């Protein structure tokens, strides 16, 4: 029977950071993963370039039933600490927008860095290994993994959540949490496209592949980013962001003219270009195809001088307060994150250790902390992994 000080289940972002931190403290660490490769989600993130953190990461960029829980870990291992690690390894990167940092080359640069750090810290990684059984013992934990008995003092669950099952995502972490008496707060897909099945579907299909700068609002939250029309509905950064705040049956509001007061702008256009058709006026701010389809679906396109003030007011409202009730989301299949998870009220915010079971830790996406789009979920992985690694 092999004994370790620490066993981490899950060789993703949080698990590797925990292993590095614990190994650097002289702890004997084993990382287990059922996949054939470590860090699969790291490799696919950011379109293969890994949006590894955000320069503006703050607790306000995270969703949790307890919004204060993430503060301690984020403050003790910040985005700047991770950027310093990236710099130490000479990995070139750039800010794409809104503080989002991406590798210049490819996501494997970040994974190689983490695996090198694991190696330097003496942490061992064992892949293609499923954990069949976990039991609490007087000394810590006994595991059956790959039909081999293992024991450890500290056990860290870093198995991620339900998003993107084709990458190997499972509810394993929730099962372990329940086994040891933890509550799981209801889970749902986050950072996920919307599906439209009502009368708007033909418009979405006709505009598939087209994107436009917007503000999107729902339940008191607003994001300014592009939306993207798809064959299934609507996607794009603004939609992914707002999806984390949306619940089934909720209405979302889209302002297609975020830089204008739509009513004033249309009145000015009517005064300055009375003979121009509405479709022509709209094609100054939207693509020609978009302007044409908006007119075909929503308005009668006629010369601007023919519109009454009340009609222009309706046009303005449609463009700046477009209300949609999505049929649903694309679900975990394409969701970047899972909202909900292990109840943070039952974990230490300083160490990530269970308040119910000594030596049991939960980190990363399995916990009820979810970041916005833009590198924030990696920030949580690095910070929560580091917090646990300092304690195990």
Coordinates of C-alpha atoms in Angstrom, one line a residue:
X1 CA 0.0 0.0 0.0
X2 CA 1.4 3.4 -1.1
X3 CA 1.2 6.3 1.3
X4 CA 1.3 10.0 0.5
X5 CA 0.9 13.2 2.5
X6 CA -1.5 14.5 0.0
X7 CA -3.6 13.0 -2.8
X8 CA -5.2 15.4 -5.3
X9 CA -8.0 13.9 -7.5
X10 CA -8.1 15.9 -10.7
X11 CA -5.1 17.1 -12.8
X12 CA -6.8 20.3 -14.1
X13 CA -5.8 23.9 -13.3
X14 CA -6.8 23.9 -9.6
X15 CA -5.4 20.4 -8.9
X16 CA -2.0 21.1 -10.5
X17 CA -1.7 24.4 -8.7
X18 CA -2.5 22.7 -5.4
X19 CA 0.1 20.0 -6.1
X20 CA 2.8 22.6 -6.9
X21 CA 2.1 24.6 -3.8
X22 CA 2.0 21.6 -1.5
X23 CA 5.1 20.0 -3.1
X24 CA 7.0 23.2 -2.7
X25 CA 6.3 23.0 1.1
X26 CA 8.0 19.5 1.1
X27 CA 4.8 17.5 1.1
X28 CA 4.7 14.2 -0.7
X29 CA 2.0 14.6 -3.3
X30 CA 0.2 12.3 -5.8
X31 CA -2.2 13.7 -8.4
X32 CA -4.7 11.2 -9.9
X33 CA -6.8 11.7 -13.0
X34 CA -9.1 9.4 -15.0
X35 CA -8.1 11.1 -18.3
X36 CA -5.2 10.1 -20.5
X37 CA -3.8 13.7 -20.4
X38 CA -3.5 16.3 -17.7
X39 CA -5.1 19.7 -18.1
X40 CA -7.4 19.0 -21.0
X41 CA -9.6 22.0 -20.4
X42 CA -6.5 24.2 -20.2
X43 CA -5.5 23.0 -23.7
X44 CA -8.9 23.9 -25.2
X45 CA -9.5 27.2 -23.4
X46 CA -9.3 30.5 -25.2
X47 CA -9.6 29.0 -28.6
X48 CA -6.4 27.0 -27.9
X49 CA -4.5 30.0 -26.5
X50 CA -5.6 29.8 -22.9
X51 CA -7.1 33.0 -21.4
X52 CA -5.1 32.2 -18.2
X53 CA -6.2 35.1 -16.0
X54 CA -7.6 38.6 -16.0
X55 CA -5.7 41.7 -14.9
X56 CA -8.9 43.1 -13.3
X57 CA -9.9 40.0 -11.3
X58 CA -11.9 41.1 -8.3
X59 CA -14.4 39.2 -6.0
X60 CA -17.2 41.1 -7.8
X61 CA -16.4 39.0 -10.9
X62 CA -17.6 35.8 -9.3
X63 CA -21.0 34.3 -8.6
X64 CA -21.7 32.3 -5.4
X65 CA -24.5 31.9 -2.9
X66 CA -21.9 33.4 -0.5
X67 CA -20.2 36.2 -2.4
X68 CA -17.7 36.8 0.4
X69 CA -16.2 33.3 0.3
X70 CA -13.8 33.8 -2.6
X71 CA -12.2 37.0 -1.2
X72 CA -9.6 35.4 1.1
X73 CA -8.2 33.0 -1.5
X74 CA -8.2 35.6 -4.3
X75 CA -6.4 38.1 -2.1
X76 CA -3.7 35.7 -1.0
X77 CA -2.8 34.5 -4.5
X78 CA -3.6 37.2 -7.0
X79 CA -3.6 37.4 -10.8
X80 CA -0.2 39.2 -10.5
X81 CA 1.2 36.2 -8.6
X82 CA 0.2 33.9 -11.6
X83 CA 1.5 36.4 -14.1
X84 CA 4.9 36.4 -12.3
X85 CA 4.9 32.6 -12.7
X86 CA 4.2 32.9 -16.4
X87 CA 7.0 35.5 -16.7
X88 CA 9.4 33.3 -14.8
X89 CA 8.9 30.6 -17.5
X90 CA 9.3 33.2 -20.3
X91 CA 5.9 32.6 -21.8
X92 CA 4.9 35.4 -24.2
X93 CA 1.3 36.7 -23.7
X94 CA -0.9 39.7 -24.6
X95 CA -4.0 41.4 -23.4
X96 CA -6.8 40.8 -25.9
X97 CA -9.4 43.1 -24.3
X98 CA -10.9 44.0 -21.0
X99 CA -7.8 42.7 -19.1
X100 CA -8.0 39.2 -20.7
X101 CA -4.5 37.7 -20.9
X102 CA -3.9 35.1 -23.6
X103 CA -0.8 33.1 -24.6
X104 CA 0.9 34.5 -27.8
X105 CA 1.6 30.9 -28.9
X106 CA -0.6 28.2 -27.5
X107 CA -2.3 26.9 -24.4
X108 CA 0.1 24.1 -24.0
X109 CA 2.7 26.7 -22.9
X110 CA 0.7 27.1 -19.6
X111 CA 0.2 23.3 -19.2
X112 CA 3.9 22.6 -19.8
X113 CA 4.7 25.3 -17.2
X114 CA 2.4 23.7 -14.6
X115 CA 3.8 20.2 -15.3
X116 CA 7.4 21.5 -15.0
X117 CA 6.5 23.1 -11.7
X118 CA 4.9 19.9 -10.5
X119 CA 8.1 18.0 -11.5
X120 CA 10.3 20.6 -9.7
X121 CA 8.1 20.3 -6.6
X122 CA 8.4 16.5 -6.6
X123 CA 4.6 16.1 -7.2
X124 CA 3.8 12.8 -9.0
X125 CA 1.0 12.6 -11.6
X126 CA -0.8 9.4 -12.4
X127 CA -3.2 9.4 -15.4
X128 CA -5.7 6.8 -16.7
X129 CA -6.6 6.1 -13.0
X130 CA -10.2 6.1 -11.7
X131 CA -10.9 6.3 -8.0
X132 CA -13.3 3.5 -7.1
X133 CA -13.6 4.0 -3.4
X134 CA -12.7 6.5 -0.7
X135 CA -12.9 5.9 3.1
X136 CA -12.1 8.0 6.1
X137 CA -9.5 6.5 8.5
X138 CA -8.0 7.6 11.8
X139 CA -4.8 8.7 9.9
X140 CA -6.6 10.3 7.0
X141 CA -8.1 8.5 3.9
X142 CA -7.9 5.2 2.2
X143 CA -8.5 5.0 -1.5
X144 CA -8.9 2.3 -4.1
X145 CA -7.6 3.8 -7.3
X146 CA -6.9 1.7 -10.4
X147 CA -7.4 -1.4 -8.2
X148 CA -4.5 -0.3 -6.0
X149 CA -4.8 0.7 -2.4
X150 CA -3.5 4.2 -1.5
X151 CA -3.5 6.2 1.7
X152 CA -3.0 9.8 2.5
X153 CA -3.4 12.4 5.3
X154 CA -5.0 15.1 3.1
X155 CA -7.4 14.5 0.2
X156 CA -8.1 17.2 -2.3
X157 CA -11.1 17.0 -4.7
X158 CA -10.3 19.1 -7.8
X159 CA -12.4 17.1 -10.3
X160 CA -14.2 20.0 -11.9
X161 CA -17.9 19.9 -12.6
X162 CA -20.4 19.0 -15.3
X163 CA -19.5 21.3 -18.1
X164 CA -18.3 19.8 -21.4
X165 CA -18.8 16.1 -20.8
X166 CA -16.8 15.2 -23.9
X167 CA -13.7 16.5 -22.1
X168 CA -14.4 13.9 -19.3
X169 CA -16.5 16.1 -17.0
X170 CA -18.5 14.1 -14.4
X171 CA -20.3 14.7 -11.1
X172 CA -17.6 12.7 -9.2
X173 CA -16.7 15.6 -7.0
X174 CA -20.3 16.1 -5.9
X175 CA -20.6 12.4 -5.1
X176 CA -17.6 12.5 -2.9
X177 CA -19.0 15.7 -1.2
X178 CA -22.3 14.0 -0.5
X179 CA -20.6 10.8 0.8
X180 CA -19.0 13.0 3.5
X181 CA -22.2 14.9 4.4
X182 CA -21.7 18.0 2.3
X183 CA -24.6 19.9 0.7
X184 CA -24.6 20.5 -3.1
X185 CA -26.3 23.7 -4.2
X186 CA -28.3 23.3 -7.3
X187 CA -26.2 23.3 -10.5
X188 CA -26.9 24.7 -13.9
X189 CA -24.9 25.5 -17.1
X190 CA -23.2 28.9 -17.1
X191 CA -21.3 30.8 -19.8
X192 CA -23.5 29.1 -22.4
X193 CA -25.3 30.0 -25.6
X194 CA -29.1 30.5 -25.7
X195 CA -31.4 28.4 -27.8
X196 CA -34.3 30.2 -29.5
X197 CA -37.2 28.0 -30.8
X198 CA -40.0 30.6 -31.1
X199 CA -40.8 32.9 -34.0
X200 CA -37.4 34.5 -33.7
X201 CA -35.6 31.3 -34.8
X202 CA -35.8 32.2 -38.6
X203 CA -34.2 35.6 -37.9
X204 CA -31.3 33.9 -35.9
X205 CA -30.8 31.4 -38.6
X206 CA -30.8 34.0 -41.4
X207 CA -28.2 36.0 -39.4
X208 CA -26.1 33.0 -38.4
X209 CA -22.5 34.0 -38.2
X210 CA -23.2 37.7 -37.9
X211 CA -22.2 39.6 -34.7
X212 CA -23.0 43.0 -33.3
X213 CA -21.8 45.1 -30.4
X214 CA -24.6 45.4 -27.7
X215 CA -25.4 45.7 -24.1
X216 CA -27.4 42.7 -22.7
X217 CA -29.3 42.9 -19.4
X218 CA -31.0 40.4 -17.2
X219 CA -31.9 40.3 -13.5
X220 CA -30.1 43.6 -12.7
X221 CA -26.9 42.6 -14.5
X222 CA -25.6 44.2 -17.7
X223 CA -22.7 43.3 -20.0
X224 CA -21.3 45.4 -23.0
X225 CA -19.9 43.0 -25.6
X226 CA -20.8 41.4 -28.9
X227 CA -23.6 39.0 -29.5
X228 CA -23.4 36.3 -32.2
X229 CA -26.4 34.9 -34.1
X230 CA -26.3 31.1 -34.6
X231 CA -28.5 28.5 -36.2
X232 CA -29.7 27.5 -32.7
X233 CA -30.2 31.0 -31.3
X234 CA -27.8 33.6 -29.9
X235 CA -24.3 33.3 -28.5
X236 CA -21.2 35.6 -28.3
X237 CA -19.4 37.1 -25.2
X238 CA -22.4 39.2 -24.0
X239 CA -24.8 36.3 -24.1
X240 CA -22.3 33.9 -22.4
X241 CA -21.9 36.4 -19.6
X242 CA -25.6 37.1 -19.1
X243 CA -26.5 33.4 -19.3
X244 CA -24.9 32.9 -15.8
X245 CA -27.5 35.3 -14.4
X246 CA -30.5 33.9 -16.4
X247 CA -33.0 31.4 -15.2
X248 CA -35.6 29.5 -17.2
X249 CA -38.5 31.8 -18.3
X250 CA -36.5 35.0 -17.7
X251 CA -36.5 37.7 -20.3
X252 CA -33.3 39.3 -21.5
X253 CA -33.1 42.8 -23.0
X254 CA -30.6 43.7 -25.8
X255 CA -29.6 47.2 -26.8
X256 CA -28.5 46.9 -30.4
X257 CA -27.4 50.6 -30.3
X258 CA -25.4 51.0 -27.1
X259 CA -23.6 54.1 -28.3
X260 CA -26.7 56.0 -29.2
X261 CA -29.9 57.4 -27.8
X262 CA -31.9 55.5 -30.5
X263 CA -34.8 57.9 -30.5
X264 CA -32.7 61.1 -30.8
X265 CA -30.5 59.5 -33.5
X266 CA -33.5 58.5 -35.6
X267 CA -35.0 62.0 -35.2
X268 CA -31.7 63.5 -36.4
X269 CA -31.6 61.1 -39.3
X270 CA -35.2 61.9 -40.3
X271 CA -34.3 65.6 -40.2
X272 CA -31.0 65.3 -42.1
X273 CA -32.0 62.5 -44.6
X274 CA -35.8 62.7 -45.0
X275 CA -35.7 60.8 -48.3
X276 CA -33.5 57.9 -47.1
X277 CA -35.3 54.7 -46.4
X278 CA -35.1 53.3 -42.8
X279 CA -33.2 50.2 -44.1
X280 CA -30.5 52.5 -45.6
X281 CA -30.2 54.5 -42.4
X282 CA -29.8 51.3 -40.3
X283 CA -27.2 49.9 -42.7
X284 CA -24.9 52.8 -41.5
X285 CA -24.7 51.1 -38.1
X286 CA -25.5 47.5 -38.9
X287 CA -24.4 45.3 -41.8
X288 CA -26.6 45.6 -44.9
X289 CA -27.9 42.1 -44.3
X290 CA -28.7 42.8 -40.7
X291 CA -30.5 46.1 -41.5
X292 CA -32.5 44.4 -44.2
X293 CA -33.6 41.5 -42.0
X294 CA -34.4 43.8 -39.1
X295 CA -36.7 45.8 -41.4
X296 CA -38.3 42.7 -42.9
X297 CA -39.0 41.2 -39.4
X298 CA -39.9 44.3 -37.4
X299 CA -40.6 47.5 -39.4
X300 CA -42.0 48.6 -42.7
X301 CA -39.0 50.2 -44.4
X302 CA -40.1 53.5 -45.9
X303 CA -38.5 57.0 -46.4
X304 CA -37.7 58.6 -43.1
X305 CA -40.0 61.6 -43.7
X306 CA -43.0 59.2 -43.7
X307 CA -42.6 58.1 -40.1
X308 CA -44.6 59.7 -37.4
X309 CA -42.9 60.5 -34.0
X310 CA -44.8 57.6 -32.5
X311 CA -43.6 55.2 -35.2
X312 CA -40.0 56.3 -34.7
X313 CA -40.4 55.8 -31.0
X314 CA -41.4 52.2 -31.6
X315 CA -38.5 51.6 -34.0
X316 CA -36.1 53.1 -31.3
X317 CA -37.6 50.9 -28.6
X318 CA -37.2 47.7 -30.7
X319 CA -33.6 48.5 -31.4
X320 CA -32.6 49.6 -27.9
X321 CA -34.9 47.5 -25.8
X322 CA -35.2 44.2 -27.8
X323 CA -36.8 41.8 -25.4
X324 CA -36.2 38.0 -25.8
X325 CA -37.3 35.0 -23.7
X326 CA -34.8 32.2 -24.6
X327 CA -36.3 28.7 -24.8
X328 CA -33.3 27.5 -22.9
X329 CA -29.5 27.1 -23.1
X330 CA -27.4 24.6 -25.0
X331 CA -26.7 23.0 -21.6
X332 CA -23.6 21.4 -20.2
X333 CA -22.6 20.2 -23.7
X334 CA -21.2 23.6 -24.6
X335 CA -21.2 25.4 -21.2
X336 CA -17.8 26.7 -20.2
X337 CA -18.7 26.4 -16.5
X338 CA -21.1 24.9 -14.0
X339 CA -22.9 27.3 -11.6
X340 CA -23.6 26.0 -8.1
X341 CA -21.7 23.1 -6.5
X342 CA -20.3 22.3 -3.0
X343 CA -21.8 24.7 -0.5
X344 CA -19.1 27.2 0.6
X345 CA -20.7 27.6 4.0
X346 CA -19.3 24.1 4.8
X347 CA -15.7 25.0 3.7
X348 CA -13.0 27.2 5.2
X349 CA -12.5 30.2 3.0
X350 CA -8.9 30.4 4.1
X351 CA -7.9 26.8 3.4
X352 CA -10.7 25.2 1.4
X353 CA -10.9 22.4 4.0
X354 CA -14.2 20.8 4.9
X355 CA -15.7 22.0 8.1
X356 CA -17.2 18.5 8.4
X357 CA -14.2 16.2 7.7
X358 CA -10.7 17.0 8.8
X359 CA -8.2 16.7 5.9
X360 CA -10.8 16.8 3.1
X361 CA -10.5 19.8 0.6
X362 CA -12.6 21.0 -2.3
X363 CA -11.1 23.4 -4.9
X364 CA -11.8 24.9 -8.4
X365 CA -15.1 24.4 -10.3
X366 CA -16.6 21.8 -8.0
X367 CA -17.1 24.5 -5.4
X368 CA -20.0 27.0 -5.6
X369 CA -17.8 29.8 -7.0
X370 CA -18.2 30.7 -10.7
X371 CA -16.3 33.4 -12.6
X372 CA -17.3 35.7 -15.4
X373 CA -16.0 35.0 -18.9
X374 CA -12.5 36.4 -19.5
X375 CA -10.0 34.4 -17.5
X376 CA -11.8 34.7 -14.1
X377 CA -12.4 30.9 -13.7
X378 CA -8.7 30.2 -14.1
X379 CA -8.1 32.9 -11.5
X380 CA -10.3 31.0 -9.1
X381 CA -8.5 27.7 -9.9
X382 CA -5.1 29.2 -9.2
X383 CA -6.2 31.0 -6.0
X384 CA -8.3 28.1 -4.5
X385 CA -5.6 25.6 -5.5
X386 CA -2.9 27.7 -3.8
X387 CA -5.0 28.2 -0.7
X388 CA -5.4 24.4 -0.3
X389 CA -1.8 23.7 -1.2
X390 CA -0.7 26.0 1.7
X391 CA -2.7 24.0 4.1
X392 CA -2.7 20.3 3.2

